[in-house]
Amino acid sequence: MAHAHDERTGEPTERSELPTDERLAFVDEYPSAARITRLCFGVSFGALLVGALLGIVQALHRTNVFRGVIESSDYYSVLTGHGVLLALFFTIFFLSGAFTWGTTRSLGRDLPNPRFSMAWFGLQLGGAVAVATAIFGGFVGEIPFEADVLYTFYAPLQAHPLFYAGLAAWLVGTWLAGADWIRSYLRWRSDNPGERVPLQTFMVLTTMLMWYVSTVGVAVEVLVFLLPLSLGLIDAVDPLLTRTLFWYFGHPVVYFWLMPAYFAWYTILPKLAGGRLFSDPLARVVFVLFLILSTPVGFHHQYADPGIAEGFKFVAMTNTMFLLLPSFLTAFTVVASMEYGARRRGGNGYFGWMKALPWANPAFAGMALAGLMFAAGGFSGIVNAGMNINSLVHNTLWVPGHFHLTVGTASALTMMAVSYWLYPQVTGKRLQLYGLAQVQPYVWFIGMALMSNAMHRAGLAGVPRRTAEPQYDQFTFEAALGSIPEMRLQIAVGGTLLTLGAVLFAAVMLATWFADRGRGRLRVDSHLPEPVSGPEDAPRVLDNFKLWTAVAVVLVAIAYGFPVFSMVADGPFDPAAPPVPVGVVDAAIGLLPG
Ligand code: HEM
Ligand SMILES: [Cu+2]
């Protein structure tokens, strides 16, 4: 039998009209975009595997199950490696690959210049390698590198300059990737004036605009403050200012992890469920809301920081609660699309329709389970967001409990699941070790259910995060629910299952990578059906990127203008910034009639 990718039909036939096995694989139509996607995925999956191995080391070490791999004094190197490799490199290399595929596919044109695309990929990779070198140098005493600054890098912690230089190079690589997709869009636009922006491209562009607005903060943090500091060009910086610049970027980066997951839930999941997206206009509204609301909330990571007036923290909290809206809209649309698919597959009943979903398809199962866990993560996130209850969970194990549900599952498991569907299309190879792929999402789900629930409860008992040995003499944590030894055991067992999940995923991808093209049909069908309610139902103003970017910038200025001004007013390199925005208060007092 001939293979999907071998069949060139010659005529520009409408793809959706062809039977499944006569459609071309993506790699045959757009070879250079497929290559970039493959390269990005390769780096992403490599980072996932190494990061997961560091994860199990942490989980076993801090629960005192096994301390034979590292000395406790090296725990911060492990933690930094784990956080940076997973939260920055696994996720964002995946995003770079998926967005390259999405723009190319939805615009129906290959990237404008393969050499430019290779250049941004090379810059991202070079930067990531430099960062990893600096981190792993910390394990080897004889090497002068070190970067035990954790995933949230800010003063007074200091890394080797290689770490910051690498971060900067990688960041510029992401900016150029965005420029590549924007360029592709602009060319399409000049050929197709007046047409609606295809949904996937719309999602890529709104995500990238948010990224440009928010990465300005981390770029300034790294280039103006931390790199000169670590090079010895300046002697001091204001720690509050570097923390603020980090979190200005630190919250939106959360959406940079989530938006590729949403991109998949909106455009791929409904099809795998057997149906179609419920509403294209709603998806556009959600992405616009993320663009305008993601950045002005960073202060909700600084509720405990002195030096920022309460009022600004309150504004951030209010804005954070508004951000729940696009998440609830997403939950509604995605579930509605799945139900539509399930009913078309013959499901019925109030909840009985769920049984009709394709739970044995790893791409579907992974995405659906990831979405389910995201709901739980959303609830613990509401707790984090409240200015007063935040102080209950601040810096406890509750916090990693929360973000392993969000980035560690909603994003990570979705990315793995999407790969089961997408990787065959960008390689032209049939997915190998299919049985392992089928169990993998469930292994991850169970592992995370154990690890994360125990982390949440341990956090409520006051167990700190980021600690190699949170067992102290003459001190016991009071657990409200369950017991501390039971939680430790769940963290260790859950962490082990999770790492197994990552290894299974890597095995499937490696086996597929090494498989010959032509071993069987692709097993996936690349066609994406039209939404039930299409783009023609969406108001045109939604496609006005300039307007939404301007709104985003104005909201950022409102949220950050005064606090940052007051931090900078006393000299940006002066560590002793006063605890309230004195400059502003003084100016206001000066205006009062005396
Ligand atoms: C193999 C699966 C995983 C295991 C066993 C694992 C385990 C852990 C543990 C035990 C901690 C807490 C350490 C401490 O506070 O003392 C941690 C922290 C962290 N994990 Fe994971 N994790 C896994 C997967 C992930 C994934 C997929 C992501 C993101 C995509 C992620 C992102 C992070 C981050 C950002 C931190 C915090 C680093 C910091 O505090 O700077 N983890 N992980
Ligand atoms: Cu946040």
mmCIF file of N, CA and C in Angstrom, residues 42-100:
data_model
loop_
_atom_site.group_PDB
_atom_site.id
_atom_site.type_symbol
_atom_site.label_atom_id
_atom_site.label_comp_id
_atom_site.label_asym_id
_atom_site.label_seq_id
_atom_site.Cartn_x
_atom_site.Cartn_y
_atom_site.Cartn_z
ATOM 1 N N GLY A 42 13.202 18.869 18.753
ATOM 2 C CA GLY A 42 14.335 18.073 19.244
ATOM 3 C C GLY A 42 14.947 18.705 20.492
ATOM 4 N N VAL A 43 15.191 20.015 20.441
ATOM 5 C CA VAL A 43 15.785 20.688 21.602
ATOM 6 C C VAL A 43 14.797 20.659 22.771
ATOM 7 N N SER A 44 13.533 20.918 22.455
ATOM 8 C CA SER A 44 12.503 20.946 23.491
ATOM 9 C C SER A 44 12.438 19.607 24.238
ATOM 10 N N PHE A 45 12.399 18.514 23.489
ATOM 11 C CA PHE A 45 12.266 17.199 24.129
ATOM 12 C C PHE A 45 13.538 16.834 24.897
ATOM 13 N N GLY A 46 14.687 17.235 24.384
ATOM 14 C CA GLY A 46 15.943 17.006 25.112
ATOM 15 C C GLY A 46 15.915 17.707 26.464
ATOM 16 N N ALA A 47 15.457 18.980 26.449
ATOM 17 C CA ALA A 47 15.377 19.738 27.705
ATOM 18 C C ALA A 47 14.393 19.073 28.658
ATOM 19 N N LEU A 48 13.296 18.548 28.117
ATOM 20 C CA LEU A 48 12.299 17.881 28.960
ATOM 21 C C LEU A 48 12.909 16.673 29.658
ATOM 22 N N LEU A 49 13.650 15.880 28.903
ATOM 23 C CA LEU A 49 14.204 14.652 29.475
ATOM 24 C C LEU A 49 15.208 14.976 30.584
ATOM 25 N N VAL A 50 16.134 15.886 30.301
ATOM 26 C CA VAL A 50 17.135 16.233 31.324
ATOM 27 C C VAL A 50 16.445 16.878 32.525
ATOM 28 N N GLY A 51 15.505 17.778 32.249
ATOM 29 C CA GLY A 51 14.790 18.454 33.336
ATOM 30 C C GLY A 51 14.046 17.461 34.215
ATOM 31 N N ALA A 52 13.449 16.452 33.607
ATOM 32 C CA ALA A 52 12.699 15.468 34.380
ATOM 33 C C ALA A 52 13.641 14.649 35.260
ATOM 34 N N LEU A 53 14.834 14.331 34.752
ATOM 35 C CA LEU A 53 15.783 13.572 35.573
ATOM 36 C C LEU A 53 16.229 14.413 36.776
ATOM 37 N N LEU A 54 16.369 15.722 36.563
ATOM 38 C CA LEU A 54 16.688 16.582 37.704
ATOM 39 C C LEU A 54 15.490 16.627 38.670
ATOM 40 N N GLY A 55 14.287 16.543 38.106
ATOM 41 C CA GLY A 55 13.065 16.583 38.932
ATOM 42 C C GLY A 55 13.009 15.424 39.914
ATOM 43 N N ILE A 56 13.349 14.239 39.443
ATOM 44 C CA ILE A 56 13.254 13.099 40.364
ATOM 45 C C ILE A 56 14.345 13.199 41.428
ATOM 46 N N VAL A 57 15.492 13.745 41.059
ATOM 47 C CA VAL A 57 16.551 13.934 42.058
ATOM 48 C C VAL A 57 16.026 14.820 43.193
ATOM 49 N N GLN A 58 15.379 15.926 42.825
ATOM 50 C CA GLN A 58 14.833 16.833 43.845
ATOM 51 C C GLN A 58 13.773 16.153 44.689
ATOM 52 N N ALA A 59 12.852 15.482 43.990
ATOM 53 C CA ALA A 59 11.721 14.901 44.710
ATOM 54 C C ALA A 59 12.221 13.878 45.730
ATOM 55 N N LEU A 60 13.198 13.045 45.337
ATOM 56 C CA LEU A 60 13.687 12.027 46.265
ATOM 57 C C LEU A 60 14.576 12.635 47.336
ATOM 58 N N HIS A 61 15.299 13.674 46.980
ATOM 59 C CA HIS A 61 16.219 14.274 47.943
ATOM 60 C C HIS A 61 15.466 14.995 49.051
ATOM 61 N N ARG A 62 14.541 15.852 48.674
ATOM 62 C CA ARG A 62 13.912 16.669 49.706
ATOM 63 C C ARG A 62 12.940 15.872 50.571
ATOM 64 N N THR A 63 12.503 14.704 50.070
ATOM 65 C CA THR A 63 11.643 13.868 50.902
ATOM 66 C C THR A 63 12.467 12.868 51.710
ATOM 67 N N ASN A 64 13.776 12.930 51.552
ATOM 68 C CA ASN A 64 14.690 12.056 52.281
ATOM 69 C C ASN A 64 14.501 10.584 51.916
ATOM 70 N N VAL A 65 14.029 10.306 50.720
ATOM 71 C CA VAL A 65 13.906 8.920 50.286
ATOM 72 C C VAL A 65 15.244 8.426 49.758
ATOM 73 N N PHE A 66 15.920 9.285 48.998
ATOM 74 C CA PHE A 66 17.245 8.907 48.495
ATOM 75 C C PHE A 66 18.092 10.157 48.303
ATOM 76 N N ARG A 67 19.208 10.210 49.015
ATOM 77 C CA ARG A 67 20.059 11.409 48.920
ATOM 78 C C ARG A 67 21.404 11.084 48.308
ATOM 79 N N GLY A 68 21.486 9.964 47.574
ATOM 80 C CA GLY A 68 22.789 9.516 47.095
ATOM 81 C C GLY A 68 23.284 10.191 45.813
ATOM 82 N N VAL A 69 22.447 10.984 45.155
ATOM 83 C CA VAL A 69 22.877 11.533 43.859
ATOM 84 C C VAL A 69 23.679 12.820 44.019
ATOM 85 N N ILE A 70 23.201 13.703 44.878
ATOM 86 C CA ILE A 70 23.877 15.005 45.043
ATOM 87 C C ILE A 70 24.078 15.302 46.525
ATOM 88 N N GLU A 71 24.991 16.227 46.798
ATOM 89 C CA GLU A 71 25.123 16.800 48.135
ATOM 90 C C GLU A 71 24.024 17.840 48.282
ATOM 91 N N SER A 72 23.556 18.040 49.496
ATOM 92 C CA SER A 72 22.532 19.066 49.690
ATOM 93 C C SER A 72 23.010 20.437 49.217
ATOM 94 N N SER A 73 24.316 20.670 49.303
ATOM 95 C CA SER A 73 24.818 21.985 48.886
ATOM 96 C C SER A 73 24.679 22.189 47.377
ATOM 97 N N ASP A 74 24.457 21.116 46.630
ATOM 98 C CA ASP A 74 24.250 21.260 45.177
ATOM 99 C C ASP A 74 22.770 21.350 44.803
ATOM 100 N N TYR A 75 21.900 21.362 45.807
ATOM 101 C CA TYR A 75 20.465 21.319 45.513
ATOM 102 C C TYR A 75 20.025 22.503 44.644
ATOM 103 N N TYR A 76 20.616 23.669 44.915
ATOM 104 C CA TYR A 76 20.209 24.841 44.132
ATOM 105 C C TYR A 76 20.629 24.751 42.672
ATOM 106 N N SER A 77 21.738 24.071 42.407
ATOM 107 C CA SER A 77 22.114 23.900 40.994
ATOM 108 C C SER A 77 21.082 23.023 40.295
ATOM 109 N N VAL A 78 20.663 21.957 41.003
ATOM 110 C CA VAL A 78 19.650 21.070 40.428
ATOM 111 C C VAL A 78 18.351 21.838 40.199
ATOM 112 N N LEU A 79 17.954 22.593 41.223
ATOM 113 C CA LEU A 79 16.684 23.318 41.140
ATOM 114 C C LEU A 79 16.707 24.352 40.009
ATOM 115 N N THR A 80 17.841 25.016 39.861
ATOM 116 C CA THR A 80 17.947 25.998 38.782
ATOM 117 C C THR A 80 17.871 25.302 37.429
ATOM 118 N N GLY A 81 18.608 24.197 37.308
ATOM 119 C CA GLY A 81 18.583 23.461 36.046
ATOM 120 C C GLY A 81 17.178 22.974 35.724
ATOM 121 N N HIS A 82 16.523 22.400 36.708
ATOM 122 C CA HIS A 82 15.165 21.892 36.523
ATOM 123 C C HIS A 82 14.224 23.017 36.075
ATOM 124 N N GLY A 83 14.226 24.114 36.810
ATOM 125 C CA GLY A 83 13.307 25.214 36.510
ATOM 126 C C GLY A 83 13.578 25.828 35.139
ATOM 127 N N VAL A 84 14.847 26.115 34.865
ATOM 128 C CA VAL A 84 15.168 26.804 33.610
ATOM 129 C C VAL A 84 14.975 25.873 32.409
ATOM 130 N N LEU A 85 15.458 24.645 32.519
ATOM 131 C CA LEU A 85 15.317 23.732 31.372
ATOM 132 C C LEU A 85 13.857 23.450 31.056
ATOM 133 N N LEU A 86 13.046 23.278 32.102
ATOM 134 C CA LEU A 86 11.650 22.917 31.836
ATOM 135 C C LEU A 86 10.794 24.144 31.549
ATOM 136 N N ALA A 87 10.883 25.135 32.425
ATOM 137 C CA ALA A 87 9.945 26.258 32.302
ATOM 138 C C ALA A 87 10.326 27.190 31.154
ATOM 139 N N LEU A 88 11.619 27.273 30.829
ATOM 140 C CA LEU A 88 11.978 28.153 29.717
ATOM 141 C C LEU A 88 12.268 27.385 28.430
ATOM 142 N N PHE A 89 13.117 26.369 28.496
ATOM 143 C CA PHE A 89 13.579 25.799 27.233
ATOM 144 C C PHE A 89 12.648 24.720 26.664
ATOM 145 N N PHE A 90 12.202 23.799 27.487
ATOM 146 C CA PHE A 90 11.251 22.805 26.968
ATOM 147 C C PHE A 90 10.022 23.511 26.381
ATOM 148 N N THR A 91 9.423 24.403 27.168
ATOM 149 C CA THR A 91 8.170 25.030 26.738
ATOM 150 C C THR A 91 8.348 25.943 25.524
ATOM 151 N N ILE A 92 9.407 26.747 25.533
ATOM 152 C CA ILE A 92 9.457 27.795 24.518
ATOM 153 C C ILE A 92 10.062 27.282 23.211
ATOM 154 N N PHE A 93 10.935 26.279 23.281
ATOM 155 C CA PHE A 93 11.334 25.643 22.026
ATOM 156 C C PHE A 93 10.140 24.909 21.411
ATOM 157 N N PHE A 94 9.319 24.319 22.277
ATOM 158 C CA PHE A 94 8.123 23.678 21.723
ATOM 159 C C PHE A 94 7.247 24.713 21.031
ATOM 160 N N LEU A 95 7.024 25.838 21.738
ATOM 161 C CA LEU A 95 6.205 26.908 21.166
ATOM 162 C C LEU A 95 6.780 27.356 19.816
ATOM 163 N N SER A 96 8.100 27.516 19.753
ATOM 164 C CA SER A 96 8.704 27.996 18.500
ATOM 165 C C SER A 96 8.412 27.023 17.358
ATOM 166 N N GLY A 97 8.466 25.726 17.670
ATOM 167 C CA GLY A 97 8.163 24.735 16.638
ATOM 168 C C GLY A 97 6.693 24.743 16.262
ATOM 169 N N ALA A 98 5.835 24.721 17.269
ATOM 170 C CA ALA A 98 4.398 24.633 16.996
ATOM 171 C C ALA A 98 3.901 25.880 16.266
ATOM 172 N N PHE A 99 4.431 27.033 16.632
ATOM 173 C CA PHE A 99 3.976 28.264 15.977
ATOM 174 C C PHE A 99 4.487 28.333 14.533
ATOM 175 N N THR A 100 5.658 27.783 14.296
ATOM 176 C CA THR A 100 6.148 27.737 12.917
ATOM 177 C C THR A 100 5.202 26.884 12.068
#
